[in-house]
CSV table of C-alpha atoms and ligand atoms in Angstrom, one decimal:
chain,number,residue,atom,x,y,z
J,1,UNK,CA,85.2,104.9,85.0
J,2,UNK,CA,83.1,101.9,86.3
J,3,UNK,CA,79.6,102.0,87.5
J,4,UNK,CA,78.3,99.1,90.2
J,5,UNK,CA,74.4,99.5,90.4
J,6,UNK,CA,73.0,98.3,94.0
J,7,UNK,CA,69.5,97.4,94.9
J,8,UNK,CA,69.4,99.6,97.8
J,9,UNK,CA,71.4,101.4,100.3
J,10,UNK,CA,72.2,98.2,102.2
J,11,UNK,CA,73.8,96.6,98.9
J,12,UNK,CA,75.4,99.8,98.2
J,13,UNK,CA,77.3,99.7,101.6
J,14,UNK,CA,78.1,96.1,100.9
J,15,UNK,CA,79.5,96.6,97.8
J,16,UNK,CA,81.6,99.5,98.7
J,17,UNK,CA,82.7,97.7,101.8
J,18,UNK,CA,83.8,94.9,99.6
J,19,UNK,CA,86.2,97.2,97.3
J,20,UNK,CA,87.6,98.2,100.7
J,21,UNK,CA,88.1,95.5,102.0
J,22,UNK,CA,89.8,93.7,99.0
J,23,UNK,CA,91.9,97.1,99.0
J,24,UNK,CA,93.2,96.0,102.6
J,25,UNK,CA,93.7,92.6,102.1
J,26,UNK,CA,95.7,93.3,98.7
J,27,UNK,CA,97.8,95.7,100.7
J,28,UNK,CA,97.7,95.6,104.5
J,29,UNK,CA,99.7,99.0,105.0
J,30,UNK,CA,97.5,100.9,102.7
J,31,UNK,CA,96.2,104.5,102.8
J,32,UNK,CA,92.3,104.9,103.0
J,33,UNK,CA,91.0,108.5,102.1
J,34,UNK,CA,88.0,108.4,104.3
J,35,UNK,CA,84.8,110.5,103.9
J,36,UNK,CA,82.1,111.6,106.5
J,37,UNK,CA,78.3,112.3,105.4
J,38,UNK,CA,75.5,110.0,105.6
J,39,UNK,CA,76.1,108.1,102.7
J,40,UNK,CA,79.1,106.0,103.9
J,41,UNK,CA,77.8,105.2,107.4
J,42,UNK,CA,76.4,102.0,106.2
J,43,UNK,CA,79.7,101.1,104.6
J,44,UNK,CA,81.4,101.7,107.7
J,45,UNK,CA,79.2,99.5,109.6
J,46,UNK,CA,79.6,96.6,107.1
J,47,UNK,CA,83.4,97.0,107.5
J,48,UNK,CA,83.0,96.8,111.3
J,49,UNK,CA,80.7,93.6,111.1
J,50,UNK,CA,83.7,92.0,109.0
J,51,UNK,CA,86.2,93.3,111.2
J,52,UNK,CA,84.3,91.8,114.2
J,53,UNK,CA,84.1,88.2,112.4
J,54,UNK,CA,88.1,88.2,111.6
J,55,UNK,CA,87.7,89.0,108.0
J,56,UNK,CA,89.5,92.0,107.6
J,57,UNK,CA,92.1,93.6,109.8
J,58,UNK,CA,93.1,97.5,109.9
J,59,UNK,CA,96.3,97.1,112.1
J,60,UNK,CA,98.4,98.4,109.5
J,61,UNK,CA,96.4,100.5,107.8
J,62,UNK,CA,96.6,104.5,107.5
J,63,UNK,CA,93.6,106.7,107.3
J,64,UNK,CA,93.5,110.5,106.2
J,65,UNK,CA,90.1,112.1,106.1
J,66,UNK,CA,88.9,114.0,103.1
J,67,UNK,CA,87.9,117.3,105.2
J,68,UNK,CA,87.3,119.2,108.7
J,69,UNK,CA,85.2,122.3,109.6
J,70,UNK,CA,87.6,125.1,110.5
J,71,UNK,CA,87.1,126.2,114.3
J,72,UNK,CA,85.9,122.9,115.7
J,73,UNK,CA,87.9,120.9,118.2
J,74,UNK,CA,88.3,117.3,117.8
J,75,UNK,CA,85.9,116.6,120.8
J,76,UNK,CA,83.1,118.7,119.2
J,77,UNK,CA,80.2,116.2,118.6
J,78,UNK,CA,80.1,117.9,115.1
J,79,UNK,CA,83.7,117.6,114.1
J,80,UNK,CA,84.4,115.1,111.6
J,81,UNK,CA,87.2,113.6,113.8
J,82,UNK,CA,84.6,112.8,116.0
J,83,UNK,CA,82.3,111.3,113.4
J,84,UNK,CA,85.0,109.2,112.0
J,85,UNK,CA,85.6,107.6,115.9
J,86,UNK,CA,82.0,107.3,116.5
J,87,UNK,CA,80.8,105.7,113.0
J,88,UNK,CA,84.2,103.6,112.4
J,89,UNK,CA,87.7,104.1,114.5
J,90,UNK,CA,86.1,103.2,117.8
J,91,UNK,CA,85.1,99.8,116.5
J,92,UNK,CA,88.0,98.7,114.4
J,93,UNK,CA,91.9,98.4,115.1
J,94,UNK,CA,93.1,101.2,113.1
J,95,UNK,CA,96.0,102.3,115.3
J,96,UNK,CA,95.4,106.1,116.7
J,97,UNK,CA,98.6,107.2,115.5
J,98,UNK,CA,97.8,106.3,112.0
J,99,UNK,CA,94.7,108.2,111.8
J,100,UNK,CA,94.6,111.6,110.1
J,101,UNK,CA,91.8,114.5,109.7
J,102,UNK,CA,92.9,118.1,109.1
J,103,UNK,CA,93.3,120.0,112.1
J,104,UNK,CA,90.0,122.3,112.3
J,105,UNK,CA,91.2,123.5,115.8
J,106,UNK,CA,94.3,125.3,114.2
J,107,UNK,CA,93.3,128.7,113.3
J,108,UNK,CA,96.2,129.3,110.9
J,109,UNK,CA,94.6,128.0,107.7
J,110,UNK,CA,97.8,128.3,105.6
J,111,UNK,CA,99.6,126.1,108.3
J,112,UNK,CA,96.9,123.6,108.8
J,113,UNK,CA,96.6,122.9,105.1
J,114,UNK,CA,100.4,122.8,104.2
J,115,UNK,CA,100.7,120.4,107.3
J,116,UNK,CA,98.0,118.1,105.9
J,117,UNK,CA,99.5,118.1,102.5
J,118,UNK,CA,102.9,117.1,104.0
J,119,UNK,CA,101.4,114.1,106.1
J,120,UNK,CA,99.6,112.9,102.8
J,121,UNK,CA,103.0,113.0,101.0
J,122,UNK,CA,104.9,111.3,103.8
J,123,UNK,CA,102.3,108.3,104.3
J,124,UNK,CA,103.2,107.9,100.5
J,125,UNK,CA,100.1,108.9,98.9
J,126,UNK,CA,96.3,107.5,99.1
J,127,UNK,CA,95.5,104.2,97.7
J,128,UNK,CA,91.9,104.2,97.8
J,129,UNK,CA,89.9,107.5,98.3
J,130,UNK,CA,86.3,107.0,99.5
J,131,UNK,CA,83.9,109.6,98.6
J,132,UNK,CA,80.3,111.0,98.7
J,133,UNK,CA,78.8,113.9,96.6
J,134,UNK,CA,76.6,116.9,97.4
J,135,UNK,CA,73.6,117.6,95.5
J,136,UNK,CA,75.7,120.4,94.0
J,137,UNK,CA,78.6,118.2,92.8
J,138,UNK,CA,80.9,118.9,95.3
J,139,UNK,CA,83.5,116.2,96.5
J,140,UNK,CA,84.8,116.9,100.1
J,141,UNK,CA,84.4,120.7,100.7
J,142,UNK,CA,85.6,121.6,97.0
J,143,UNK,CA,82.5,123.6,96.1
J,144,UNK,CA,81.4,124.5,92.1
J,145,UNK,CA,83.7,127.0,90.9
J,146,UNK,CA,86.9,126.2,92.6
J,147,UNK,CA,90.2,125.5,90.8
J,148,UNK,CA,91.0,122.0,89.8
J,149,UNK,CA,94.3,122.5,90.6
J,150,UNK,CA,94.4,123.0,94.5
J,151,UNK,CA,96.1,120.8,97.4
J,152,UNK,CA,94.3,121.0,100.8
J,153,UNK,CA,93.1,124.7,101.3
J,154,UNK,CA,90.7,126.4,103.3
J,155,UNK,CA,87.0,127.1,101.9
J,156,UNK,CA,84.1,129.0,102.4
J,157,UNK,CA,81.1,126.8,102.6
J,158,UNK,CA,78.1,127.6,100.1
J,159,UNK,CA,74.5,128.0,101.4
J,160,UNK,CA,73.3,125.1,100.0
J,161,UNK,CA,75.9,123.1,102.1
J,162,UNK,CA,75.3,125.1,105.1
J,163,UNK,CA,71.8,124.5,104.8
J,164,UNK,CA,72.3,120.9,104.1
J,165,UNK,CA,74.6,120.4,107.2
J,166,UNK,CA,72.3,122.5,109.5
J,167,UNK,CA,70.4,119.2,110.4
J,168,UNK,CA,73.4,118.4,112.6
J,169,UNK,CA,73.6,121.4,114.8
J,170,UNK,CA,71.0,123.0,117.3
J,171,UNK,CA,70.7,126.2,114.9
J,172,UNK,CA,71.7,127.3,111.4
J,173,UNK,CA,74.2,130.0,113.2
J,174,UNK,CA,76.2,127.2,114.8
J,175,UNK,CA,77.2,125.7,111.6
J,176,UNK,CA,80.9,126.9,110.8
J,177,UNK,CA,81.0,128.9,107.6
J,178,UNK,CA,84.7,127.6,106.8
J,179,UNK,CA,86.5,124.1,106.2
J,180,UNK,CA,89.8,122.5,105.4
J,181,UNK,CA,89.7,120.2,102.5
J,182,UNK,CA,91.5,118.2,100.5
J,183,UNK,CA,91.6,119.8,96.8
J,184,UNK,CA,90.7,118.1,93.7
J,185,UNK,CA,94.5,117.5,93.0
J,186,UNK,CA,94.7,115.6,95.9
J,187,UNK,CA,91.6,113.4,95.5
J,188,UNK,CA,92.7,113.1,91.7
J,189,UNK,CA,96.3,111.9,92.8
J,190,UNK,CA,94.7,109.0,94.9
J,191,UNK,CA,95.4,105.8,92.9
J,192,UNK,CA,91.7,104.7,93.3
J,193,UNK,CA,88.4,106.5,93.9
J,194,UNK,CA,85.2,104.8,95.3
J,195,UNK,CA,82.2,107.1,95.4
J,196,UNK,CA,79.1,106.1,97.2
J,197,UNK,CA,75.7,107.4,96.3
J,198,UNK,CA,72.3,106.8,97.2
J,199,UNK,CA,68.7,108.2,97.0
J,200,UNK,CA,66.8,110.2,94.5
J,201,UNK,CA,68.2,113.4,95.8
J,202,UNK,CA,71.6,112.4,93.9
J,203,UNK,CA,70.2,111.2,90.6
J,204,UNK,CA,70.2,114.6,88.7
J,205,UNK,CA,73.7,115.5,90.2
J,206,UNK,CA,75.3,112.3,89.2
J,207,UNK,CA,73.7,112.1,85.4
J,208,UNK,CA,75.4,115.9,85.4
J,209,UNK,CA,78.6,114.8,87.2
J,210,UNK,CA,79.5,111.4,84.8
J,211,UNK,CA,77.4,112.1,81.7
J,212,UNK,CA,77.7,116.2,81.2
J,213,UNK,CA,81.1,118.2,80.6
J,214,UNK,CA,84.0,118.1,82.7
J,215,UNK,CA,83.8,121.6,84.5
J,216,UNK,CA,84.7,123.2,87.6
J,217,UNK,CA,81.0,124.0,88.1
J,218,UNK,CA,80.6,120.2,88.6
J,219,UNK,CA,83.5,119.3,90.9
J,220,UNK,CA,82.7,115.8,90.9
J,221,UNK,CA,82.8,115.5,86.9
J,222,UNK,CA,86.6,115.7,86.8
J,223,UNK,CA,86.3,112.1,88.0
J,224,UNK,CA,85.3,111.2,84.6
J,225,UNK,CA,89.1,111.6,84.1
J,226,UNK,CA,90.4,109.5,86.7
J,227,UNK,CA,91.9,106.4,85.4
J,228,UNK,CA,90.5,104.3,88.2
J,229,UNK,CA,87.6,105.4,89.3
J,230,UNK,CA,84.1,103.5,90.5
J,231,UNK,CA,80.5,104.5,91.3
J,232,UNK,CA,78.4,102.7,93.4
J,233,UNK,CA,75.1,103.7,93.5
J,234,UNK,CA,71.5,102.6,94.4
J,235,UNK,CA,68.8,102.3,91.8
J,236,UNK,CA,67.5,105.7,92.9
J,237,UNK,CA,70.8,107.6,92.9
J,238,UNK,CA,71.4,105.8,89.1
J,239,UNK,CA,67.9,106.1,88.0
J,240,UNK,CA,68.8,108.7,85.5
J,241,UNK,CA,71.9,107.0,83.9
Q,301,PGA,P1,75.9,113.0,102.4
Q,301,PGA,O1,76.8,113.9,101.9
Q,301,PGA,O2,76.7,111.8,102.2
Q,301,PGA,O3,75.3,113.3,103.8
Q,301,PGA,O4,74.7,112.9,101.2
Q,301,PGA,C1,77.3,113.8,100.8
Q,301,PGA,C2,78.1,115.0,100.6
Q,301,PGA,O5,77.9,116.2,100.9
Q,301,PGA,O6,79.5,114.9,100.3
């Protein structure tokens, strides 16, 4: 595990974007596992900036996103498909046929998840997986208490996650109750894992996840066992370690 301390959110975003750019430069046809949430938005903005300056080229890159709400069509403003296009894909040259997000519009959970695992396998696995972390230690939508050995699967969102996500919807009732997510096994199989974390509200969980016991109660704690895991955090998120 490698920990990189950043001054603030902008610095965290720049450092994370640097690691992603290095990956793309070293292996132009790499597979990037991408994440939604507030934390990586600055990282995407930095990558867009470098793309516009001609410093990084995504034309051969394949992307697989971590998760998607079950029941939201792609064009729903709160779908992760939509989020990724708005915050990244619409501004860079990732080829549309190399963009993959679990199919939230497929009500057949078993089929949607099986197909997604097949996609990840067929593209040769993930070279670099970007992750945020939930205040309860979730990664993707892998909530506390879930088995470590799962591939892509359907999950019921916890109350804490529904509450955290309600800010993006008109009302709490509109927040989907289920999601399709890569499992911990999928994430652990990525050749490199890069986590971004900022803000004081992440300090406790960062300490617990990376300096406490490895347990399914803290899903991110398994990353202690990953052979190439990098955490980039700002001062506030890393204040307790
Ligand atoms: P955030 O979400 O980046 O919006 O804090 C992180 C997560 O829940 O994985």
